[in-house]
PDB file of C-alpha atoms in Angstrom:
ATOM      1  CA  MET A   1      -9.205   4.512  20.042  1.00  0.00           C
ATOM      2  CA  THR A   2     -11.794   1.607  19.764  1.00  0.00           C
ATOM      3  CA  VAL A   3     -10.645  -1.397  17.593  1.00  0.00           C
ATOM      4  CA  GLN A   4     -13.223  -3.976  16.607  1.00  0.00           C
ATOM      5  CA  SER A   5     -11.356  -6.499  14.629  1.00  0.00           C
ATOM      6  CA  THR A   6     -12.454  -9.991  14.740  1.00  0.00           C
ATOM      7  CA  GLU A   7     -14.775  -9.552  11.681  1.00  0.00           C
ATOM      8  CA  HIS A   8     -11.798  -8.826   9.360  1.00  0.00           C
ATOM      9  CA  PHE A   9     -10.117 -12.186  10.061  1.00  0.00           C
ATOM     10  CA  PRO A  10     -10.860 -15.609   8.984  1.00  0.00           C
ATOM     11  CA  PRO A  11      -9.844 -18.349  11.562  1.00  0.00           C
ATOM     12  CA  THR A  12      -6.268 -18.927  10.284  1.00  0.00           C
ATOM     13  CA  PRO A  13      -4.264 -17.590  13.431  1.00  0.00           C
ATOM     14  CA  ARG A  14      -0.494 -17.324  13.938  1.00  0.00           C
ATOM     15  CA  THR A  15       0.479 -17.603  10.484  1.00  0.00           C
ATOM     16  CA  LEU A  16       3.886 -16.039  10.643  1.00  0.00           C
ATOM     17  CA  VAL A  17       5.365 -18.013  13.574  1.00  0.00           C
ATOM     18  CA  HIS A  18       3.488 -21.320  12.798  1.00  0.00           C
ATOM     19  CA  ASN A  19       4.389 -21.125   9.064  1.00  0.00           C
ATOM     20  CA  ALA A  20       8.082 -20.467  10.059  1.00  0.00           C
ATOM     21  CA  LEU A  21       8.073 -23.435  12.508  1.00  0.00           C
ATOM     22  CA  ASP A  22       6.434 -25.693   9.672  1.00  0.00           C
ATOM     23  CA  CYS A  23       9.039 -24.662   7.189  1.00  0.00           C
ATOM     24  CA  GLY A  24      11.913 -25.104   9.741  1.00  0.00           C
ATOM     25  CA  ASP A  25      12.967 -21.440   9.165  1.00  0.00           C
ATOM     26  CA  HIS A  26      14.106 -21.058  12.761  1.00  0.00           C
ATOM     27  CA  ALA A  27      16.864 -18.294  11.790  1.00  0.00           C
ATOM     28  CA  ALA A  28      14.393 -15.957  10.312  1.00  0.00           C
ATOM     29  CA  LEU A  29      11.935 -16.524  13.236  1.00  0.00           C
ATOM     30  CA  ALA A  30      14.538 -16.030  15.831  1.00  0.00           C
ATOM     31  CA  SER A  31      15.469 -12.827  13.941  1.00  0.00           C
ATOM     32  CA  HIS A  32      12.078 -11.516  13.934  1.00  0.00           C
ATOM     33  CA  LEU A  33      11.328 -12.306  17.549  1.00  0.00           C
ATOM     34  CA  MET A  34      14.625 -10.701  18.507  1.00  0.00           C
ATOM     35  CA  ALA A  35      13.797  -7.513  16.721  1.00  0.00           C
ATOM     36  CA  MET A  36      10.413  -7.450  18.293  1.00  0.00           C
ATOM     37  CA  TYR A  37      11.137  -8.455  21.921  1.00  0.00           C
ATOM     38  CA  GLU A  38      14.783  -7.643  22.712  1.00  0.00           C
ATOM     39  CA  ARG A  39      14.081  -4.243  23.953  1.00  0.00           C
ATOM     40  CA  PRO A  40      10.906  -5.131  26.133  1.00  0.00           C
ATOM     41  CA  LEU A  41      12.827  -8.113  27.654  1.00  0.00           C
ATOM     42  CA  MET A  42      15.666  -5.793  28.409  1.00  0.00           C
ATOM     43  CA  ILE A  43      13.324  -3.138  30.155  1.00  0.00           C
ATOM     44  CA  TYR A  44      11.746  -6.102  32.144  1.00  0.00           C
ATOM     45  CA  PHE A  45      15.150  -7.268  33.172  1.00  0.00           C
ATOM     46  CA  SER A  46      16.419  -3.835  34.199  1.00  0.00           C
ATOM     47  CA  ALA A  47      13.263  -3.621  36.413  1.00  0.00           C
ATOM     48  CA  THR A  48      14.081  -6.422  38.466  1.00  0.00           C
ATOM     49  CA  THR A  49      16.757  -7.221  41.004  1.00  0.00           C
ATOM     50  CA  PHE A  50      18.048  -9.927  38.529  1.00  0.00           C
ATOM     51  CA  ARG A  51      19.758  -6.847  36.916  1.00  0.00           C
ATOM     52  CA  THR A  52      22.747  -7.724  39.156  1.00  0.00           C
ATOM     53  CA  LEU A  53      23.514 -10.641  37.028  1.00  0.00           C
ATOM     54  CA  GLY A  54      24.881  -8.408  34.276  1.00  0.00           C
ATOM     55  CA  SER A  55      24.074  -5.873  31.446  1.00  0.00           C
ATOM     56  CA  PRO A  56      20.565  -5.954  30.062  1.00  0.00           C
ATOM     57  CA  ARG A  57      21.779  -6.470  26.466  1.00  0.00           C
ATOM     58  CA  GLU A  58      24.207  -9.197  27.346  1.00  0.00           C
ATOM     59  CA  VAL A  59      21.880 -11.038  29.435  1.00  0.00           C
ATOM     60  CA  VAL A  60      19.003 -10.914  27.001  1.00  0.00           C
ATOM     61  CA  ALA A  61      21.375 -11.885  24.082  1.00  0.00           C
ATOM     62  CA  SER A  62      22.538 -14.991  26.254  1.00  0.00           C
ATOM     63  CA  PHE A  63      18.900 -15.780  26.791  1.00  0.00           C
ATOM     64  CA  PHE A  64      18.105 -15.678  23.180  1.00  0.00           C
ATOM     65  CA  ALA A  65      21.091 -17.698  22.383  1.00  0.00           C
ATOM     66  CA  ASP A  66      20.396 -20.538  24.932  1.00  0.00           C
ATOM     67  CA  ARG A  67      16.568 -20.928  23.933  1.00  0.00           C
ATOM     68  CA  PHE A  68      16.958 -20.575  20.231  1.00  0.00           C
ATOM     69  CA  SER A  69      19.736 -23.258  20.184  1.00  0.00           C
ATOM     70  CA  ARG A  70      17.124 -25.646  21.268  1.00  0.00           C
ATOM     71  CA  PRO A  71      15.244 -26.572  18.144  1.00  0.00           C
ATOM     72  CA  GLU A  72      12.132 -27.868  20.386  1.00  0.00           C
ATOM     73  CA  TRP A  73      11.808 -24.590  22.357  1.00  0.00           C
ATOM     74  CA  LEU A  74       9.274 -22.750  20.017  1.00  0.00           C
ATOM     75  CA  HIS A  75       7.463 -26.051  19.093  1.00  0.00           C
ATOM     76  CA  ASP A  76       6.884 -26.434  22.833  1.00  0.00           C
ATOM     77  CA  TRP A  77       5.305 -22.879  22.848  1.00  0.00           C
ATOM     78  CA  ARG A  78       2.872 -24.009  20.055  1.00  0.00           C
ATOM     79  CA  GLU A  79       1.941 -27.062  21.791  1.00  0.00           C
ATOM     80  CA  ALA A  80       1.213 -25.032  25.098  1.00  0.00           C
ATOM     81  CA  CYS A  81      -0.548 -22.237  23.160  1.00  0.00           C
ATOM     82  CA  GLN A  82      -2.851 -24.909  21.495  1.00  0.00           C
ATOM     83  CA  LYS A  83      -3.800 -26.026  25.019  1.00  0.00           C
ATOM     84  CA  SER A  84      -4.249 -22.537  26.887  1.00  0.00           C
ATOM     85  CA  GLU A  85      -3.596 -19.726  24.020  1.00  0.00           C
ATOM     86  CA  ILE A  86      -0.689 -18.258  25.827  1.00  0.00           C
ATOM     87  CA  PRO A  87       0.520 -15.047  23.961  1.00  0.00           C
ATOM     88  CA  LEU A  88       4.192 -15.607  22.586  1.00  0.00           C
ATOM     89  CA  ARG A  89       5.230 -12.543  24.543  1.00  0.00           C
ATOM     90  CA  ARG A  90       4.211 -14.180  27.784  1.00  0.00           C
ATOM     91  CA  TRP A  91       6.005 -17.372  26.877  1.00  0.00           C
ATOM     92  CA  LEU A  92       9.252 -15.343  26.276  1.00  0.00           C
ATOM     93  CA  LEU A  93       8.719 -13.386  29.533  1.00  0.00           C
ATOM     94  CA  ASN A  94       8.159 -16.747  31.521  1.00  0.00           C
ATOM     95  CA  ALA A  95      11.229 -18.373  29.710  1.00  0.00           C
ATOM     96  CA  LEU A  96      13.529 -15.296  30.510  1.00  0.00           C
ATOM     97  CA  ASN A  97      12.426 -15.713  34.248  1.00  0.00           C
ATOM     98  CA  PHE A  98      13.508 -19.287  34.168  1.00  0.00           C
ATOM     99  CA  PHE A  99      16.825 -18.281  32.378  1.00  0.00           C
ATOM    100  CA  LEU A 100      17.416 -15.696  35.053  1.00  0.00           C
ATOM    101  CA  GLN A 101      16.912 -18.192  37.910  1.00  0.00           C
ATOM    102  CA  GLU A 102      19.187 -20.689  36.113  1.00  0.00           C
ATOM    103  CA  GLU A 103      21.821 -18.016  35.730  1.00  0.00           C
ATOM    104  CA  ALA A 104      21.595 -16.858  39.298  1.00  0.00           C
ATOM    105  CA  ARG A 105      22.008 -20.412  40.532  1.00  0.00           C
ATOM    106  CA  ARG A 106      24.922 -20.921  38.112  1.00  0.00           C
ATOM    107  CA  ILE A 107      26.670 -17.812  39.429  1.00  0.00           C
ATOM    108  CA  ALA A 108      25.970 -18.951  43.249  1.00  0.00           C
ATOM    109  CA  ARG A 109      27.465 -22.457  42.404  1.00  0.00           C
ATOM    110  CA  ASP A 110      30.657 -20.977  40.850  1.00  0.00           C
ATOM    111  CA  ARG A 111      31.151 -18.514  43.674  1.00  0.00           C
ATOM    112  CA  ARG A 112      30.596 -21.391  46.389  1.00  0.00           C
ATOM    113  CA  THR A 113      33.191 -23.576  44.288  1.00  0.00           C
ATOM    114  CA  GLN A 114      35.625 -20.596  44.127  1.00  0.00           C
ATOM    115  CA  GLY A 115      34.998 -19.633  47.567  1.00  0.00           C
ATOM    116  CA  THR A 116      34.437 -15.965  46.642  1.00  0.00           C
ATOM    117  CA  GLY A 117      30.724 -15.735  48.271  1.00  0.00           C
ATOM    118  CA  GLY A 118      28.788 -12.864  47.614  1.00  0.00           C
ATOM    119  CA  VAL A 119      25.613 -14.569  45.886  1.00  0.00           C
ATOM    120  CA  PRO A 120      23.672 -11.829  44.079  1.00  0.00           C
ATOM    121  CA  GLU A 121      20.236 -10.715  45.172  1.00  0.00           C
ATOM    122  CA  VAL A 122      17.797 -11.935  42.526  1.00  0.00           C
ATOM    123  CA  ALA A 123      14.266 -11.531  44.135  1.00  0.00           C
ATOM    124  CA  SER A 124      12.043 -10.396  41.350  1.00  0.00           C
ATOM    125  CA  GLU A 125      10.027  -6.952  41.675  1.00  0.00           C
ATOM    126  CA  ALA A 126       7.202  -8.752  39.858  1.00  0.00           C
ATOM    127  CA  LEU A 127       4.514  -6.221  39.327  1.00  0.00           C
ATOM    128  CA  ALA A 128       6.451  -3.122  38.367  1.00  0.00           C
ATOM    129  CA  ALA A 129       8.825  -5.261  36.255  1.00  0.00           C
ATOM    130  CA  GLU A 130       5.848  -6.781  34.359  1.00  0.00           C
ATOM    131  CA  ALA A 131       4.098  -3.570  33.796  1.00  0.00           C
ATOM    132  CA  SER A 132       7.248  -2.255  32.241  1.00  0.00           C
ATOM    133  CA  PHE A 133       7.402  -5.252  29.974  1.00  0.00           C
ATOM    134  CA  GLU A 134       4.045  -5.126  28.852  1.00  0.00           C
ATOM    135  CA  ARG A 135       4.088  -1.390  28.077  1.00  0.00           C
ATOM    136  CA  GLU A 136       7.231  -1.856  26.105  1.00  0.00           C
ATOM    137  CA  ALA A 137       5.848  -5.132  24.420  1.00  0.00           C
ATOM    138  CA  ALA A 138       2.757  -3.146  23.640  1.00  0.00           C
ATOM    139  CA  ARG A 139       4.869  -0.374  21.920  1.00  0.00           C
ATOM    140  CA  SER A 140       6.697  -3.068  19.898  1.00  0.00           C
ATOM    141  CA  ILE A 141       3.650  -4.606  18.739  1.00  0.00           C
ATOM    142  CA  VAL A 142       1.956  -1.368  17.592  1.00  0.00           C
ATOM    143  CA  ALA A 143       5.135  -0.345  15.856  1.00  0.00           C
ATOM    144  CA  GLU A 144       5.059  -3.648  14.007  1.00  0.00           C
ATOM    145  CA  ALA A 145       1.397  -3.083  13.127  1.00  0.00           C
ATOM    146  CA  LEU A 146       2.142   0.504  11.870  1.00  0.00           C
ATOM    147  CA  ARG A 147       5.043  -0.714   9.743  1.00  0.00           C
ATOM    148  CA  ARG A 148       2.620  -3.223   8.081  1.00  0.00           C
ATOM    149  CA  THR A 149       0.001  -0.480   7.847  1.00  0.00           C
ATOM    150  CA  ARG A 150       2.428   1.807   6.071  1.00  0.00           C
ATOM    151  CA  ALA A 151       3.474  -1.038   3.707  1.00  0.00           C
ATOM    152  CA  ALA A 152      -0.084  -1.709   2.830  1.00  0.00           C
ATOM    153  CA  SER A 153      -0.841   2.053   2.312  1.00  0.00           C
ATOM    154  CA  ASP A 154       2.121   2.339   0.015  1.00  0.00           C
ATOM    155  CA  ALA A 155       1.133  -0.680  -1.990  1.00  0.00           C
ATOM    156  CA  ALA A 156      -2.386   0.718  -2.361  1.00  0.00           C
ATOM    157  CA  GLY A 157      -1.061   4.155  -3.362  1.00  0.00           C
ATOM    158  CA  GLN A 158      -2.205   5.740  -0.165  1.00  0.00           C
ATOM    159  CA  SER A 159       1.018   6.985   1.377  1.00  0.00           C
ATOM    160  CA  ARG A 160      -0.649  10.321   2.099  1.00  0.00           C
ATOM    161  CA  HIS A 161      -3.580   8.675   3.948  1.00  0.00           C
ATOM    162  CA  TYR A 162      -1.025   6.973   6.085  1.00  0.00           C
ATOM    163  CA  GLU A 163       0.800  10.268   6.992  1.00  0.00           C
ATOM    164  CA  VAL A 164      -2.568  11.827   7.904  1.00  0.00           C
ATOM    165  CA  PHE A 165      -3.494   9.132   9.956  1.00  0.00           C
ATOM    166  CA  VAL A 166      -0.137   8.945  11.917  1.00  0.00           C
ATOM    167  CA  GLN A 167      -0.362  12.799  12.686  1.00  0.00           C
ATOM    168  CA  HIS A 168      -3.899  12.505  13.864  1.00  0.00           C
ATOM    169  CA  PHE A 169      -3.986   9.338  15.716  1.00  0.00           C
ATOM    170  CA  ILE A 170      -0.434   8.954  17.105  1.00  0.00           C
ATOM    171  CA  ASP A 171       0.516  12.680  17.339  1.00  0.00           C
ATOM    172  CA  GLY A 172      -2.896  13.925  18.235  1.00  0.00           C
ATOM    173  CA  LYS A 173      -3.375  16.717  15.686  1.00  0.00           C
ATOM    174  CA  PRO A 174      -6.920  17.788  14.892  1.00  0.00           C
ATOM    175  CA  TYR A 175      -8.272  17.678  11.237  1.00  0.00           C
ATOM    176  CA  GLU A 176      -8.398  21.636  11.414  1.00  0.00           C
ATOM    177  CA  ILE A 177      -4.612  21.627  11.894  1.00  0.00           C
ATOM    178  CA  LEU A 178      -3.937  18.778   9.412  1.00  0.00           C
ATOM    179  CA  ALA A 179      -6.146  20.074   6.466  1.00  0.00           C
ATOM    180  CA  PRO A 180      -4.013  23.084   5.538  1.00  0.00           C
ATOM    181  CA  ILE A 181      -0.717  21.091   5.979  1.00  0.00           C
ATOM    182  CA  PHE A 182      -1.808  18.552   3.435  1.00  0.00           C
ATOM    183  CA  GLY A 183      -4.119  20.848   1.268  1.00  0.00           C
ATOM    184  CA  LEU A 184      -7.172  18.782   2.042  1.00  0.00           C
ATOM    185  CA  THR A 185     -10.689  19.644   3.608  1.00  0.00           C
ATOM    186  CA  GLU A 186     -11.342  18.398   7.108  1.00  0.00           C
ATOM    187  CA  SER A 187     -13.780  15.984   5.714  1.00  0.00           C
ATOM    188  CA  GLN A 188     -11.133  14.536   3.551  1.00  0.00           C
ATOM    189  CA  CYS A 189      -8.750  14.220   6.439  1.00  0.00           C
ATOM    190  CA  ALA A 190     -11.361  12.154   8.252  1.00  0.00           C
ATOM    191  CA  GLY A 191     -11.720  10.011   5.267  1.00  0.00           C
ATOM    192  CA  TYR A 192      -8.064   9.398   4.879  1.00  0.00           C
ATOM    193  CA  VAL A 193      -7.905   8.602   8.555  1.00  0.00           C
ATOM    194  CA  ARG A 194     -10.937   6.046   8.369  1.00  0.00           C
ATOM    195  CA  THR A 195      -9.415   4.131   5.431  1.00  0.00           C
ATOM    196  CA  THR A 196      -5.881   3.830   7.246  1.00  0.00           C
ATOM    197  CA  SER A 197      -7.632   2.984  10.526  1.00  0.00           C
ATOM    198  CA  ALA A 198      -9.197  -0.245   8.987  1.00  0.00           C
ATOM    199  CA  LYS A 199      -5.711  -1.197   7.715  1.00  0.00           C
ATOM    200  CA  PHE A 200      -4.187  -0.515  10.999  1.00  0.00           C
ATOM    201  CA  ARG A 201      -6.849  -2.744  12.789  1.00  0.00           C
ATOM    202  CA  ARG A 202      -6.150  -5.415  10.521  1.00  0.00           C
ATOM    203  CA  SER A 203      -2.345  -4.975  11.003  1.00  0.00           C
ATOM    204  CA  LEU A 204      -2.801  -4.822  14.562  1.00  0.00           C
ATOM    205  CA  ALA A 205      -5.025  -8.022  14.682  1.00  0.00           C
ATOM    206  CA  GLN A 206      -2.599  -9.977  12.502  1.00  0.00           C
ATOM    207  CA  THR A 207       0.317  -9.092  14.663  1.00  0.00           C
ATOM    208  CA  LEU A 208      -1.381 -10.421  17.666  1.00  0.00           C
ATOM    209  CA  LEU A 209      -2.617 -13.471  15.677  1.00  0.00           C
ATOM    210  CA  ASP A 210       1.063 -14.083  14.905  1.00  0.00           C
ATOM    211  CA  GLU A 211       2.149 -14.129  18.534  1.00  0.00           C
ATOM    212  CA  GLY A 212      -0.570 -16.328  19.846  1.00  0.00           C
ATOM    213  CA  ALA A 213      -3.726 -14.669  20.337  1.00  0.00           C
ATOM    214  CA  SER A 214      -6.967 -16.699  19.302  1.00  0.00           C
ATOM    215  CA  THR A 215      -9.452 -15.199  16.805  1.00  0.00           C
ATOM    216  CA  ALA A 216     -12.167 -15.331  19.473  1.00  0.00           C
ATOM    217  CA  ASP A 217     -10.044 -13.312  21.941  1.00  0.00           C
ATOM    218  CA  LEU A 218      -8.802 -10.477  19.716  1.00  0.00           C
ATOM    219  CA  ASP A 219     -10.778  -7.741  20.881  1.00  0.00           C
ATOM    220  CA  SER A 220      -9.699  -8.467  24.792  1.00  0.00           C
ATOM    221  CA  GLU A 221      -6.172  -8.870  23.644  1.00  0.00           C
ATOM    222  CA  ILE A 222      -6.354  -5.431  21.822  1.00  0.00           C
ATOM    223  CA  THR A 223      -7.926  -3.853  24.919  1.00  0.00           C
ATOM    224  CA  VAL A 224      -5.242  -5.249  26.985  1.00  0.00           C
ATOM    225  CA  LEU A 225      -2.458  -4.014  24.618  1.00  0.00           C
ATOM    226  CA  LEU A 226      -3.968  -0.501  24.419  1.00  0.00           C
ATOM    227  CA  GLY A 227      -4.386  -0.357  28.093  1.00  0.00           C
ATOM    228  CA  ALA A 228      -0.688  -1.382  28.689  1.00  0.00           C
ATOM    229  CA  LEU A 229       0.206   1.614  26.492  1.00  0.00           C
ATOM    230  CA  ARG A 230      -1.514   3.920  29.079  1.00  0.00           C
ATOM    231  CA  LEU A 231       0.428   2.480  32.049  1.00  0.00           C
TER     232      LEU A 231
END
């Protein structure tokens, strides 16, 4: 699916995260980020040899609790992003790696102090783990974009348009199969898909802007995102 998106957006990036930071609404922002990235980070963790540190859910929950307890942490991301446009998902992944290294050192210290030995193996299987993370993060971002697309379609009285779009692009059903299901012509199905595709492009672009993509780099970010889905 080819997505051309930059023409749909004025240069006002990262509204969701930045507005939450400006308003001091850290609880809502933390909730949003956990909902978006808990599963991708768990899958990343499970694909590394850090997995000996504990269960994925418990370790990632501890990571979020530790980092979100630091009021300056996401502000640090914003400062870094202004310098190098680092996507929020990469900031989270880097931070998780630091956290895992901290936990491994803590466990090693505790075991030395207690004389129990047995320091866990923690070398990261980096390439496979990062590919797993990027694939799951892409799925999460697309799911969020689809949620926004559905909301926009419902608000426009185009719920049926959205259903045709999903069955065509997500499920891969051709128009000749969809037309009799929805009581439409093939041409009407194509029109429904075009209308909803425009909403999806805007939603996908906005979701990426929210997590730190620059307006100028949207097309390349979307290409990387869709490529990760095919890994």
